[in-house]
mmCIF file with all atom_site columns, C-alpha atoms and ligand atoms in Angstrom:
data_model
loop_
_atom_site.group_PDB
_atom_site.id
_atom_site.type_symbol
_atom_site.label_atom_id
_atom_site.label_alt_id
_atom_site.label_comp_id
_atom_site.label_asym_id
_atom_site.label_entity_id
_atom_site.label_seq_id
_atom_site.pdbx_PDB_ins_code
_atom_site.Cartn_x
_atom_site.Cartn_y
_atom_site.Cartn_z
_atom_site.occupancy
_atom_site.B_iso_or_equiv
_atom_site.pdbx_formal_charge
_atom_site.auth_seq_id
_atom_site.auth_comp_id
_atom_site.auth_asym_id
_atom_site.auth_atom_id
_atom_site.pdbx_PDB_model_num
ATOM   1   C  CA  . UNK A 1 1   ? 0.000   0.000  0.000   1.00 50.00 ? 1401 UNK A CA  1
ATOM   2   C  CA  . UNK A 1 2   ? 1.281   3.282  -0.840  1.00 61.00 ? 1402 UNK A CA  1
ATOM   3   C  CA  . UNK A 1 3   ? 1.148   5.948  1.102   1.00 67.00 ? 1403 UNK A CA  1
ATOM   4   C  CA  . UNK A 1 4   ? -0.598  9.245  -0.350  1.00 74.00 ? 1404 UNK A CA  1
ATOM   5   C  CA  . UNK A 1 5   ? -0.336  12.415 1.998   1.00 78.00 ? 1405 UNK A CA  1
ATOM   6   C  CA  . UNK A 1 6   ? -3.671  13.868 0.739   1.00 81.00 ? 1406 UNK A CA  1
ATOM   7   C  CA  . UNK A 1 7   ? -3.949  16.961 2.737   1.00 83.00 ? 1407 UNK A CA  1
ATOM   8   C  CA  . UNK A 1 8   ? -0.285  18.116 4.378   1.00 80.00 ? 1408 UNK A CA  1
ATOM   9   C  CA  . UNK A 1 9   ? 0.145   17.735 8.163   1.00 77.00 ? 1409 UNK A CA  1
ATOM   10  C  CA  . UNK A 1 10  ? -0.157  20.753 10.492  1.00 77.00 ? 1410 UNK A CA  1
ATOM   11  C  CA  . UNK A 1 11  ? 3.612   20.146 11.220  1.00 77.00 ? 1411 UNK A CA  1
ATOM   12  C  CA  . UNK A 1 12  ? 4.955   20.836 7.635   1.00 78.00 ? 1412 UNK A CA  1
ATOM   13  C  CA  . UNK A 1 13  ? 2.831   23.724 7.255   1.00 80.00 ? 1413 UNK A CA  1
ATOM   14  C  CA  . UNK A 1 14  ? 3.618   24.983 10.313  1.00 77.00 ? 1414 UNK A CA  1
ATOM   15  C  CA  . UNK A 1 15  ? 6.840   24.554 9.181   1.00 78.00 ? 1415 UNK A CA  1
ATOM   16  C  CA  . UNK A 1 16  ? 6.786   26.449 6.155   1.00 82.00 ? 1416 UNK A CA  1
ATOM   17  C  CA  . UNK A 1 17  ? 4.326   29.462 7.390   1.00 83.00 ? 1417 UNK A CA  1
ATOM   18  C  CA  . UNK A 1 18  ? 5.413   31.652 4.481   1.00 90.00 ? 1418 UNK A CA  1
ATOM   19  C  CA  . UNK A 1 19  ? 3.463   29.334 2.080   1.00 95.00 ? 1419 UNK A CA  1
ATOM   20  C  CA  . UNK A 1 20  ? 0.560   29.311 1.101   1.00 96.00 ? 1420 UNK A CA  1
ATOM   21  C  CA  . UNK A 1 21  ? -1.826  26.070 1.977   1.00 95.00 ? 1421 UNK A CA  1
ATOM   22  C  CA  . UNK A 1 22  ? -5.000  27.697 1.880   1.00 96.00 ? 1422 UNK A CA  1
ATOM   23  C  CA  . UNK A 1 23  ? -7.522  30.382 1.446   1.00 97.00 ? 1423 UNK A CA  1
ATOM   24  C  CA  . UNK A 1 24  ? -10.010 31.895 3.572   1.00 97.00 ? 1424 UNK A CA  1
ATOM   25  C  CA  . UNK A 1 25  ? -11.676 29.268 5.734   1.00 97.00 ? 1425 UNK A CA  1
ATOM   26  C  CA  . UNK A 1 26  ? -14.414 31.975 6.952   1.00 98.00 ? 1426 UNK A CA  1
ATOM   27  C  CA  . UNK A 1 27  ? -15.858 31.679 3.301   1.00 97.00 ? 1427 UNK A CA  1
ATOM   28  C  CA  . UNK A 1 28  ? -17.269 28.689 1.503   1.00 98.00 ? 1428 UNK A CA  1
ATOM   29  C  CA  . UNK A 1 29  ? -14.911 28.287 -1.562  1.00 98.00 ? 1429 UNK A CA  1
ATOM   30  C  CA  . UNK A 1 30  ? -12.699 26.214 -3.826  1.00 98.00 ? 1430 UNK A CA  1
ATOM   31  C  CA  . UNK A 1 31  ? -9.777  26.914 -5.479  1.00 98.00 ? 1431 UNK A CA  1
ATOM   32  C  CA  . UNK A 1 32  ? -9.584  25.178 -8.260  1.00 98.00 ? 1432 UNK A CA  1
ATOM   33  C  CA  . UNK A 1 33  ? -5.724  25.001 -9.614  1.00 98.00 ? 1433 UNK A CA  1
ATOM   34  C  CA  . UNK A 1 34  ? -3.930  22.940 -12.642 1.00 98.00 ? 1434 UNK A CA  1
ATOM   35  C  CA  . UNK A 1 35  ? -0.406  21.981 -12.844 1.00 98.00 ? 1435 UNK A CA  1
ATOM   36  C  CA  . UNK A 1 36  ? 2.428   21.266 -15.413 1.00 98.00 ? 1436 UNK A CA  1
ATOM   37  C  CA  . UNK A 1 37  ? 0.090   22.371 -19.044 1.00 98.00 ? 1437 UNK A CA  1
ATOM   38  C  CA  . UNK A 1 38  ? -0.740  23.713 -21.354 1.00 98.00 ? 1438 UNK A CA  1
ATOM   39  C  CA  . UNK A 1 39  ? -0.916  20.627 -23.020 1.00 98.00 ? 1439 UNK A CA  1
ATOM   40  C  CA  . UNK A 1 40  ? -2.636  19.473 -25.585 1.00 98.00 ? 1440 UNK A CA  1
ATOM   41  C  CA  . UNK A 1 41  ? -5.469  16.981 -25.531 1.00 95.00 ? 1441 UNK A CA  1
ATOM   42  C  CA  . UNK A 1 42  ? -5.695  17.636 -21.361 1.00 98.00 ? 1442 UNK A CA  1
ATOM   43  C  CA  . UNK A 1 43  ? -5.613  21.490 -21.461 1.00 98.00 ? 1443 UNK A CA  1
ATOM   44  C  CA  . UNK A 1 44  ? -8.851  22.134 -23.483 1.00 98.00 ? 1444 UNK A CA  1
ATOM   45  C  CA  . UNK A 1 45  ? -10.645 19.638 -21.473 1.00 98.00 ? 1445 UNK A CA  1
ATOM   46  C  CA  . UNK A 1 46  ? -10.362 21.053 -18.598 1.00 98.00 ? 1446 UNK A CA  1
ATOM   47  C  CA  . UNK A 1 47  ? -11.253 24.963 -20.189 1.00 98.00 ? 1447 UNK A CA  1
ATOM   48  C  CA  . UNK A 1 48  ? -14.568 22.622 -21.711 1.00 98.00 ? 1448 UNK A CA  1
ATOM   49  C  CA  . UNK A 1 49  ? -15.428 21.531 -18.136 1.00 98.00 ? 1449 UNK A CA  1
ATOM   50  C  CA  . UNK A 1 50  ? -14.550 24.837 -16.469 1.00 98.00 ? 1450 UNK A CA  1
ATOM   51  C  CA  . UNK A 1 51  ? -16.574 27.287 -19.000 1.00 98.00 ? 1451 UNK A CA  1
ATOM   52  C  CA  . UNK A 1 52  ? -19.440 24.963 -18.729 1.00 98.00 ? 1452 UNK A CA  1
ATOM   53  C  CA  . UNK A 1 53  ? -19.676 25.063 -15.130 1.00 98.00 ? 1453 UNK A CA  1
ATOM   54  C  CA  . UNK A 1 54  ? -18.872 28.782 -15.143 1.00 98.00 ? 1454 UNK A CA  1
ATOM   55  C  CA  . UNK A 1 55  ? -15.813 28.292 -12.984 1.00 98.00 ? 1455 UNK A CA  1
ATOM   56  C  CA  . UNK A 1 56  ? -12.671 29.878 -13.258 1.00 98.00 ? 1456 UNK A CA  1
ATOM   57  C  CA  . UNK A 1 57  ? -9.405  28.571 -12.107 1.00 98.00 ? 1457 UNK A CA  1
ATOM   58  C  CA  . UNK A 1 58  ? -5.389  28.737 -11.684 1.00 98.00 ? 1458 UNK A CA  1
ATOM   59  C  CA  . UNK A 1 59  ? -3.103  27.342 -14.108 1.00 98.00 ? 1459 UNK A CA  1
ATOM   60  C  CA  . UNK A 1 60  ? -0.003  26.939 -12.521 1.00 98.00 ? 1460 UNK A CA  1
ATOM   61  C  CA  . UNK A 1 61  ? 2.140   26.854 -16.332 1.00 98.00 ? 1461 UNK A CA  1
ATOM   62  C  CA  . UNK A 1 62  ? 5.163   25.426 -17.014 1.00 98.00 ? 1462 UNK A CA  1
ATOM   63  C  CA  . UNK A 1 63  ? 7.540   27.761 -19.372 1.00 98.00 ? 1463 UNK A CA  1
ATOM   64  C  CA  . UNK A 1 64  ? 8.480   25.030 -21.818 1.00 98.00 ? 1464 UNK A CA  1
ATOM   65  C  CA  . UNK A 1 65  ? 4.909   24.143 -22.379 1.00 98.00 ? 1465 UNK A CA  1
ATOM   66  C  CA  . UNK A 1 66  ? 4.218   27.676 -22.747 1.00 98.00 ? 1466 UNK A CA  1
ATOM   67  C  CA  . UNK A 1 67  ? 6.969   27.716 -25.455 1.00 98.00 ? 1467 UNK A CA  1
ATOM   68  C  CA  . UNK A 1 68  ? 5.360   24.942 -27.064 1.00 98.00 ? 1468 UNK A CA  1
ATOM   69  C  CA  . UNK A 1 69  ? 1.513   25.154 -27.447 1.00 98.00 ? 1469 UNK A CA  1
ATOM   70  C  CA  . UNK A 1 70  ? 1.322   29.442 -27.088 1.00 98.00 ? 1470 UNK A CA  1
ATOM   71  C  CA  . UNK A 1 71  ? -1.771  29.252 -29.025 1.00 98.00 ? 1471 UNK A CA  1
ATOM   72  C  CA  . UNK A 1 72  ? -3.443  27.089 -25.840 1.00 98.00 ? 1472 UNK A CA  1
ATOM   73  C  CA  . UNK A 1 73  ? -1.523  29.452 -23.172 1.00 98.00 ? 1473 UNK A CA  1
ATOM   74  C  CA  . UNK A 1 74  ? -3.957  32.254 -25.034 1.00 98.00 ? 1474 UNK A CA  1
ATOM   75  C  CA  . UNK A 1 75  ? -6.954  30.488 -24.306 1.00 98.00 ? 1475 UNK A CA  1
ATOM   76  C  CA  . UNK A 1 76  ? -6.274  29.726 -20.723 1.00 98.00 ? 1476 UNK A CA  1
ATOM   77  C  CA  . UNK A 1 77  ? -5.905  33.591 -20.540 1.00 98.00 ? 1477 UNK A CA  1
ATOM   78  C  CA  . UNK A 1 78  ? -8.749  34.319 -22.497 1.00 98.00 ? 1478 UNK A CA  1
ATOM   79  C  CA  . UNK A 1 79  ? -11.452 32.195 -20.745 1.00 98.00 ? 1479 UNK A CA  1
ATOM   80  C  CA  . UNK A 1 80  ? -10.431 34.340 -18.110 1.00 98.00 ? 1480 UNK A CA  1
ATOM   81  C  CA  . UNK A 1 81  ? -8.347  32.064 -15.673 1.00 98.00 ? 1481 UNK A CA  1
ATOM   82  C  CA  . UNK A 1 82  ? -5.421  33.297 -13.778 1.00 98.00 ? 1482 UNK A CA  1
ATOM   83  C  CA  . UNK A 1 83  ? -1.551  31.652 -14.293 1.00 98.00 ? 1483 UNK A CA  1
ATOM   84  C  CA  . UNK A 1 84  ? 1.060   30.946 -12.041 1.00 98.00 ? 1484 UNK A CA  1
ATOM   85  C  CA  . UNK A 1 85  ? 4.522   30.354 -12.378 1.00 98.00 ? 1485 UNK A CA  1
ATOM   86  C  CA  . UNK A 1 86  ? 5.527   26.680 -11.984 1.00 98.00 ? 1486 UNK A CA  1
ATOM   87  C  CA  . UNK A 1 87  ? 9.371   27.156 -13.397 1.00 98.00 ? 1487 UNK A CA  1
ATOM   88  C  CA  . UNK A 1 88  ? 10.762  26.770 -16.589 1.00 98.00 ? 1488 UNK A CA  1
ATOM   89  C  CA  . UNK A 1 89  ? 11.290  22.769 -16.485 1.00 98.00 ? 1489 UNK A CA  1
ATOM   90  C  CA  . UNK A 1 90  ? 9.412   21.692 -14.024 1.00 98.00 ? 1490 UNK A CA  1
ATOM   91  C  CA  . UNK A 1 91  ? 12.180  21.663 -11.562 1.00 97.00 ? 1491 UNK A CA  1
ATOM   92  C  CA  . UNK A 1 92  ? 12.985  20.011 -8.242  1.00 96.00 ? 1492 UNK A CA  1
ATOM   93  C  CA  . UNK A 1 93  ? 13.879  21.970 -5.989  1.00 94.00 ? 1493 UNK A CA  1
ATOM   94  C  CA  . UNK A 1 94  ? 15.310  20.373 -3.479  1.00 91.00 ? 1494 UNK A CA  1
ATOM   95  C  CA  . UNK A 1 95  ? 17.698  18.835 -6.217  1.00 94.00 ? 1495 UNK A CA  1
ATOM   96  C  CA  . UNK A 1 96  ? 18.548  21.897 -8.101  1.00 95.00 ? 1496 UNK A CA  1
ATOM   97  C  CA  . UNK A 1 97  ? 21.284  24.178 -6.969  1.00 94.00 ? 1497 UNK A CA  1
ATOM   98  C  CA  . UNK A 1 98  ? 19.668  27.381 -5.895  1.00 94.00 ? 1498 UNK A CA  1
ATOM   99  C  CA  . UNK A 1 99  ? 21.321  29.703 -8.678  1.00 95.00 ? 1499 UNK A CA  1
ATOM   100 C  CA  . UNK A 1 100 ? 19.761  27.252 -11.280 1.00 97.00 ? 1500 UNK A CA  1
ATOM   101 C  CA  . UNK A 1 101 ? 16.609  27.259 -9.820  1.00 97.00 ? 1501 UNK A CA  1
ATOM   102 C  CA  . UNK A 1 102 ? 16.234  30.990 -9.473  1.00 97.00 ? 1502 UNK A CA  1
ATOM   103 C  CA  . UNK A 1 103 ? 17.401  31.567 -12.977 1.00 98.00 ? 1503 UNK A CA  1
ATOM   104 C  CA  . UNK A 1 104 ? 14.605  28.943 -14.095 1.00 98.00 ? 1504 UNK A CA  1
ATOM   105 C  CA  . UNK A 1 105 ? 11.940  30.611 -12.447 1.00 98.00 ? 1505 UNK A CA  1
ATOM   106 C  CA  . UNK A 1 106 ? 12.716  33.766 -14.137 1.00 98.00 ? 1506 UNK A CA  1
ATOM   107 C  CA  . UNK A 1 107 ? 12.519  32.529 -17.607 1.00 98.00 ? 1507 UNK A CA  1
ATOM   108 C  CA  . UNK A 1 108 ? 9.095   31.006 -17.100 1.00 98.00 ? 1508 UNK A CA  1
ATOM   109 C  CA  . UNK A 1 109 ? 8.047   34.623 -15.114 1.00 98.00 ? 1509 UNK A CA  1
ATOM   110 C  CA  . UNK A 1 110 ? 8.795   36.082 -18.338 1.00 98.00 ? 1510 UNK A CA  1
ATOM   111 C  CA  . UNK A 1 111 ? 6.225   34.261 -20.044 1.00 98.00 ? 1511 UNK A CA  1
ATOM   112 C  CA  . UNK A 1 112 ? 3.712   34.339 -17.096 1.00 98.00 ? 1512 UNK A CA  1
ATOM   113 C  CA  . UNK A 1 113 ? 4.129   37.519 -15.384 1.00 98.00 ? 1513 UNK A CA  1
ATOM   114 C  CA  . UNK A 1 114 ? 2.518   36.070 -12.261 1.00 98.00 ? 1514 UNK A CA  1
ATOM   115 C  CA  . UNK A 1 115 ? 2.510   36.791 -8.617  1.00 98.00 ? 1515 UNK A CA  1
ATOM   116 C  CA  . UNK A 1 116 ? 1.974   33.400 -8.063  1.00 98.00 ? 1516 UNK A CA  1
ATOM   117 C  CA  . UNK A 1 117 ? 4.293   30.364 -7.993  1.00 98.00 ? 1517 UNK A CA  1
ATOM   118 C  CA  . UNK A 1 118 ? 4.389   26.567 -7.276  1.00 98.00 ? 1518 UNK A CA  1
ATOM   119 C  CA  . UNK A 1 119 ? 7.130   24.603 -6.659  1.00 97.00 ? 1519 UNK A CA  1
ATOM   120 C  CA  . UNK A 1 120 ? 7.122   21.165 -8.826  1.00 97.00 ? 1520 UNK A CA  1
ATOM   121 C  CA  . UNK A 1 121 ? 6.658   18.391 -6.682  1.00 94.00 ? 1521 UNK A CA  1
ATOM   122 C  CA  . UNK A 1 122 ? 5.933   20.655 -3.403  1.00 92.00 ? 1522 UNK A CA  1
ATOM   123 C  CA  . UNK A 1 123 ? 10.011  20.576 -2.992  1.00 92.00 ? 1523 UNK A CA  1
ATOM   124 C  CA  . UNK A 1 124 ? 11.007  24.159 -1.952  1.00 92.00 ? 1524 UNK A CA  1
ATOM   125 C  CA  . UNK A 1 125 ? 14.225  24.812 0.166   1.00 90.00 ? 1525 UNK A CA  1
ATOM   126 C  CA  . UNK A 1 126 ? 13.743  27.375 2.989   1.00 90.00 ? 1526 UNK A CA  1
ATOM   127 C  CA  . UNK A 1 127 ? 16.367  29.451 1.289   1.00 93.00 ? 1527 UNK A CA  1
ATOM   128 C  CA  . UNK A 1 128 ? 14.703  29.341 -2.257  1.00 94.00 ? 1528 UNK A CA  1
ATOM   129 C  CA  . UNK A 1 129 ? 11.339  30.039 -0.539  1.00 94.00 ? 1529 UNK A CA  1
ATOM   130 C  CA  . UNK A 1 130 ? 13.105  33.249 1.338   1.00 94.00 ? 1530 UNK A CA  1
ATOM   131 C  CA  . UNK A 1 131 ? 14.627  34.193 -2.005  1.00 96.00 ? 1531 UNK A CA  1
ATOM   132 C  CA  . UNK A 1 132 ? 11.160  34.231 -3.783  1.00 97.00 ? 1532 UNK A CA  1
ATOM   133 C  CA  . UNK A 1 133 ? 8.838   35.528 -1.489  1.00 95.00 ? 1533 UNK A CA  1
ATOM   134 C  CA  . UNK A 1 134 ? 9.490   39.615 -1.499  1.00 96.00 ? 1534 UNK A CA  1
ATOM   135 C  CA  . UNK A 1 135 ? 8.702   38.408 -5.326  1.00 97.00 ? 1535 UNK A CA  1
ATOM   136 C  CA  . UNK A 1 136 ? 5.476   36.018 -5.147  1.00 98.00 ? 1536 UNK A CA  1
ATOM   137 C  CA  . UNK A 1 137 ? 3.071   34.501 -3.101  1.00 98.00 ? 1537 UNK A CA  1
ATOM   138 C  CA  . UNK A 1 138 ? 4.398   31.156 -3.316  1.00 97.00 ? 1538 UNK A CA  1
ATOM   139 C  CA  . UNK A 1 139 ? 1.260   28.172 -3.587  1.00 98.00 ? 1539 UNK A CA  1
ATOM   140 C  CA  . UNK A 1 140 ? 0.859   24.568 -2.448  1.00 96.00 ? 1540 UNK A CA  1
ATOM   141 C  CA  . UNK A 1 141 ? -2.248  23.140 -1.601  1.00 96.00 ? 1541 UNK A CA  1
ATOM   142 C  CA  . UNK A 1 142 ? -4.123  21.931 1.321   1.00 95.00 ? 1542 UNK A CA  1
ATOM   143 C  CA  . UNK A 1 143 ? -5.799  19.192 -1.109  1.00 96.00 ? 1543 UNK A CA  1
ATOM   144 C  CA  . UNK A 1 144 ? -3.780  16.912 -3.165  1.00 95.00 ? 1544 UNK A CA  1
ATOM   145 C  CA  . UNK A 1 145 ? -5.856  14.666 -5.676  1.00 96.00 ? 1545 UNK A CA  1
ATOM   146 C  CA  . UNK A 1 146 ? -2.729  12.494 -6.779  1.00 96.00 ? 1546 UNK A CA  1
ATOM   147 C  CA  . UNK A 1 147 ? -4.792  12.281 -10.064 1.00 97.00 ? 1547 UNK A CA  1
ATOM   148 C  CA  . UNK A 1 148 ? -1.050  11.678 -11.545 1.00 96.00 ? 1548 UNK A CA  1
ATOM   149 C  CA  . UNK A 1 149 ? -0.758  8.582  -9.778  1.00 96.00 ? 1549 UNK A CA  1
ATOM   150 C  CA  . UNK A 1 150 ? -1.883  6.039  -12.289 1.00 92.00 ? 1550 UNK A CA  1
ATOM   151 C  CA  . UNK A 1 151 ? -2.424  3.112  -9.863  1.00 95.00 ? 1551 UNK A CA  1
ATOM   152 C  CA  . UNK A 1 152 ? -4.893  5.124  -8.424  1.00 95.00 ? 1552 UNK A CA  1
ATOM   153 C  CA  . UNK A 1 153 ? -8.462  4.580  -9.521  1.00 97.00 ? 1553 UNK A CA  1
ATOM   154 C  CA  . UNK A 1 154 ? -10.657 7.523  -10.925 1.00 97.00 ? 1554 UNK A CA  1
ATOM   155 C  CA  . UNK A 1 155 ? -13.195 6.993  -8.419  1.00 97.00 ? 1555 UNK A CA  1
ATOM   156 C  CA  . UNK A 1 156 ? -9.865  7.277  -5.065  1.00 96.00 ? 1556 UNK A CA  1
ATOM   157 C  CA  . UNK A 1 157 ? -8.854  10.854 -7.168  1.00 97.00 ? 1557 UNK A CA  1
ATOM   158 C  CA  . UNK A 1 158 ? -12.353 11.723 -6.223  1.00 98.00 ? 1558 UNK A CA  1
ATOM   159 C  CA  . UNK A 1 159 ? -12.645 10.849 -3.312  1.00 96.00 ? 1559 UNK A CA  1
ATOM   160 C  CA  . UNK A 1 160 ? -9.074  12.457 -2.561  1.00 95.00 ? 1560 UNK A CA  1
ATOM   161 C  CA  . UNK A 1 161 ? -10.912 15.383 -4.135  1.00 96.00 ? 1561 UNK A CA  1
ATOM   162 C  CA  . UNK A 1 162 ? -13.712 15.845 -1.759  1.00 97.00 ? 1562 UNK A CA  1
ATOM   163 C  CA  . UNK A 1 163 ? -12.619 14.030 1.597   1.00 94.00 ? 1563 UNK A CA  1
ATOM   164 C  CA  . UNK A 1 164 ? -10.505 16.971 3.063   1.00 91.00 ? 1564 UNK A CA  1
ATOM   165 C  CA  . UNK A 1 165 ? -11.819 19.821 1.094   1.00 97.00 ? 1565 UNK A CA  1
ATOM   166 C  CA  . UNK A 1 166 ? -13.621 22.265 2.910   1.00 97.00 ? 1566 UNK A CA  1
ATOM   167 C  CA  . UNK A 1 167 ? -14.015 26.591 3.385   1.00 98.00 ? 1567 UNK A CA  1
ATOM   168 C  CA  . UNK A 1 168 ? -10.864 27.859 1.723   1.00 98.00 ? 1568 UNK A CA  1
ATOM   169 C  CA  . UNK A 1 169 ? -9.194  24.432 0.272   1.00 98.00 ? 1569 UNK A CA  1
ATOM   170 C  CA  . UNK A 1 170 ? -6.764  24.837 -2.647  1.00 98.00 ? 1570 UNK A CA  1
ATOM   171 C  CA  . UNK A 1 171 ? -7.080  21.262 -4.581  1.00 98.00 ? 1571 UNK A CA  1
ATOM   172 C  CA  . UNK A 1 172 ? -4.521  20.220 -6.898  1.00 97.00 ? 1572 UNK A CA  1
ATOM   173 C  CA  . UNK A 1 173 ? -5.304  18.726 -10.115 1.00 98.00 ? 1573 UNK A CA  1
ATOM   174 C  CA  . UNK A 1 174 ? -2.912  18.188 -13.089 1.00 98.00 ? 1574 UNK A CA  1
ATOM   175 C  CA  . UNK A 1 175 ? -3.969  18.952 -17.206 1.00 98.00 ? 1575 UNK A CA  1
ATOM   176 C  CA  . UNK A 1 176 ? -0.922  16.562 -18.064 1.00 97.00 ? 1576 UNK A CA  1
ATOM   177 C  CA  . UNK A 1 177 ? -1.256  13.026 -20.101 1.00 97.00 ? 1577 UNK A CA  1
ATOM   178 C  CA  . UNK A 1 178 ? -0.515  10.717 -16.771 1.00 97.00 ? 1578 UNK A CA  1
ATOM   179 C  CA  . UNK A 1 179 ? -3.089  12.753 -15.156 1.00 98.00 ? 1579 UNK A CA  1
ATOM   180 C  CA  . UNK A 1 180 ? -5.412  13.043 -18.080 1.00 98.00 ? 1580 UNK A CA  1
ATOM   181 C  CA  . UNK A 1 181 ? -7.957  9.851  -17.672 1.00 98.00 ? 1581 UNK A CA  1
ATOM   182 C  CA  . UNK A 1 182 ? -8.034  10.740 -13.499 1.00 98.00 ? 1582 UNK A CA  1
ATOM   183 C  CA  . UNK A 1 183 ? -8.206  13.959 -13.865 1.00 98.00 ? 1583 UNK A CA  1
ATOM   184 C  CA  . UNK A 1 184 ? -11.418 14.168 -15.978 1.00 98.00 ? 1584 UNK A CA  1
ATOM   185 C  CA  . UNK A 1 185 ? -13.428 11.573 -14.448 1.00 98.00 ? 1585 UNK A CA  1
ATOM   186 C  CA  . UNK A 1 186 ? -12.996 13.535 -11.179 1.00 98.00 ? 1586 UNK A CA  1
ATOM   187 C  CA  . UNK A 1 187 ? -12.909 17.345 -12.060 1.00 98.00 ? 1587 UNK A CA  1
ATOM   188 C  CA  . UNK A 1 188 ? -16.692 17.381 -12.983 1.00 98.00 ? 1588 UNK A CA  1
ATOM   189 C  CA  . UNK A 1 189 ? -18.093 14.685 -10.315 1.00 98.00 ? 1589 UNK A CA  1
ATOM   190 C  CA  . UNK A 1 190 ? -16.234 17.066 -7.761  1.00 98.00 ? 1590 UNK A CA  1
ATOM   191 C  CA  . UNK A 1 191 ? -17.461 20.340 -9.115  1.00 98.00 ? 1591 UNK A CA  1
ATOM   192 C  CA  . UNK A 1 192 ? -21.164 18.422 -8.555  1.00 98.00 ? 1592 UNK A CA  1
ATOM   193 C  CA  . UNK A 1 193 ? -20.656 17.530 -5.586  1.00 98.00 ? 1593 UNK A CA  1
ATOM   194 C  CA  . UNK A 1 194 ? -19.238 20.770 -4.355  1.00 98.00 ? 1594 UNK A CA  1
ATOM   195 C  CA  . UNK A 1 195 ? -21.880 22.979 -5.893  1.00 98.00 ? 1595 UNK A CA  1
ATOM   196 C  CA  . UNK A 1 196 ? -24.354 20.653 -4.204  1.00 98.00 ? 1596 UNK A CA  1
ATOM   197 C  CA  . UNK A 1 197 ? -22.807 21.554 -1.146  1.00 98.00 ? 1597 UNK A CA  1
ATOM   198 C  CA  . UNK A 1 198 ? -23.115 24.997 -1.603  1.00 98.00 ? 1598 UNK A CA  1
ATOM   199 C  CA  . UNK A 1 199 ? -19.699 26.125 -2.169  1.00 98.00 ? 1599 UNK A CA  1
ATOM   200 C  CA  . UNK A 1 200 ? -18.641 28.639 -4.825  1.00 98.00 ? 1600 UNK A CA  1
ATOM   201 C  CA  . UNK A 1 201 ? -15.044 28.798 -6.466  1.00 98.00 ? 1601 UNK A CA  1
ATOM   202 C  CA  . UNK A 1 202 ? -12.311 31.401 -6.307  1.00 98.00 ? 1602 UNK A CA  1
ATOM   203 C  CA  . UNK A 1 203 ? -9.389  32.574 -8.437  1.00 98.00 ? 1603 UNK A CA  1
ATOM   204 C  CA  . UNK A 1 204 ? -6.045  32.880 -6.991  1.00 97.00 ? 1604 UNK A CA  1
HETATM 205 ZN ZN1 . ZN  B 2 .   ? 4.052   20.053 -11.507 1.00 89.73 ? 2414 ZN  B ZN1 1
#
């Protein structure tokens, strides 16, 4: 059995108070955020899904992609969704020499001009985290749907979706192809269930 941290302890994020885990838990919202497009074939599913349900999200971009499908980076923008920076190569930090790491997150800022970022993988060191602070609010999650993880049913990424999500969650999803099949089973059952619920959604 493997083990899937869904929602990060108290510990760690009292750990790291500088980042951000959540939103407002006084008000009854989602935030809704993608990671690692725009791809194709993942990317435009989830803007279908989203403009349907009149929802608008965070697409936390990765520069490369950017560089490679610009036409679908435009339509994220256009249908009104907000990007975040989520480095050039989808970097880890914690095994990436800091100058490197910096320098990456620069190029894909030029193509985002964001105040938000996201560390691939959640791996930040506390001296990369200082470093980018004064210039972002730097974004995890407090949900983590693992919709990546492809010996995980559709039906567990929902249910990772909804279990710990409450007043103020950020949930991560993914518009990549290991993601993909997960991913879109999920995103629409949980919008359902979390409309049913009465919550609206919020844009980071
Ligand atoms: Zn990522």
């Amino acid at each position: 059995m493997k083990l899937r941290i869904v929602s990060p302890p108290a510990l760690v994020r009292w750990y790291y108070p500088d980042i951000t885990w959540h939103k407002d838990r006084s008000q009854p919202r989602i935030f809704l955020t993608f990671d690692d497009g725009p791809i194709p074939d993942v990317t435009p599913e989830v803007l279908k899904i989203l403009k349907k349900e009149d929802i608008k999200a965070t697409f936390f971009c990765v520069g490369e992609n950017i560089v490679k499908h610009p036409d679908l980076f435009e339509q994220i923008k256009a249908g009104g969704h907000h990007i975040g920076n989520h480095t050039y190569n989808h970097l880890n930090g914690s095994k990436t020499p800091e100058k490197e790491y910096l320098e990456n997150v620069a190029q894909c800022q030029s193509l985002v001009h964001s105040h938000l970022f996201r560390p691939p993988y959640a791996r930040i060191s506390k001296n990369q985290l200082r470093q980018l602070k004064p210039h972002y609010e730097v974004v995890i999650a407090d949900v983590i749907t693992y919709d990546f993880d492809q010996s995980l049913s559709p039906e567990a990424c929902y249910e990772n979706a909804i279990k710990y999500a409450k007043n103020g969650s950020i949930i991560v999803f993914h518009d990549n192809i290991k993601a993909r099949q997960n991913m879109l089973y999920a995103l629409p059952k949980a919008i359902g269930h979390w409309k049913s619920k009465g919550f609206g959604f919020g844009l980071l």
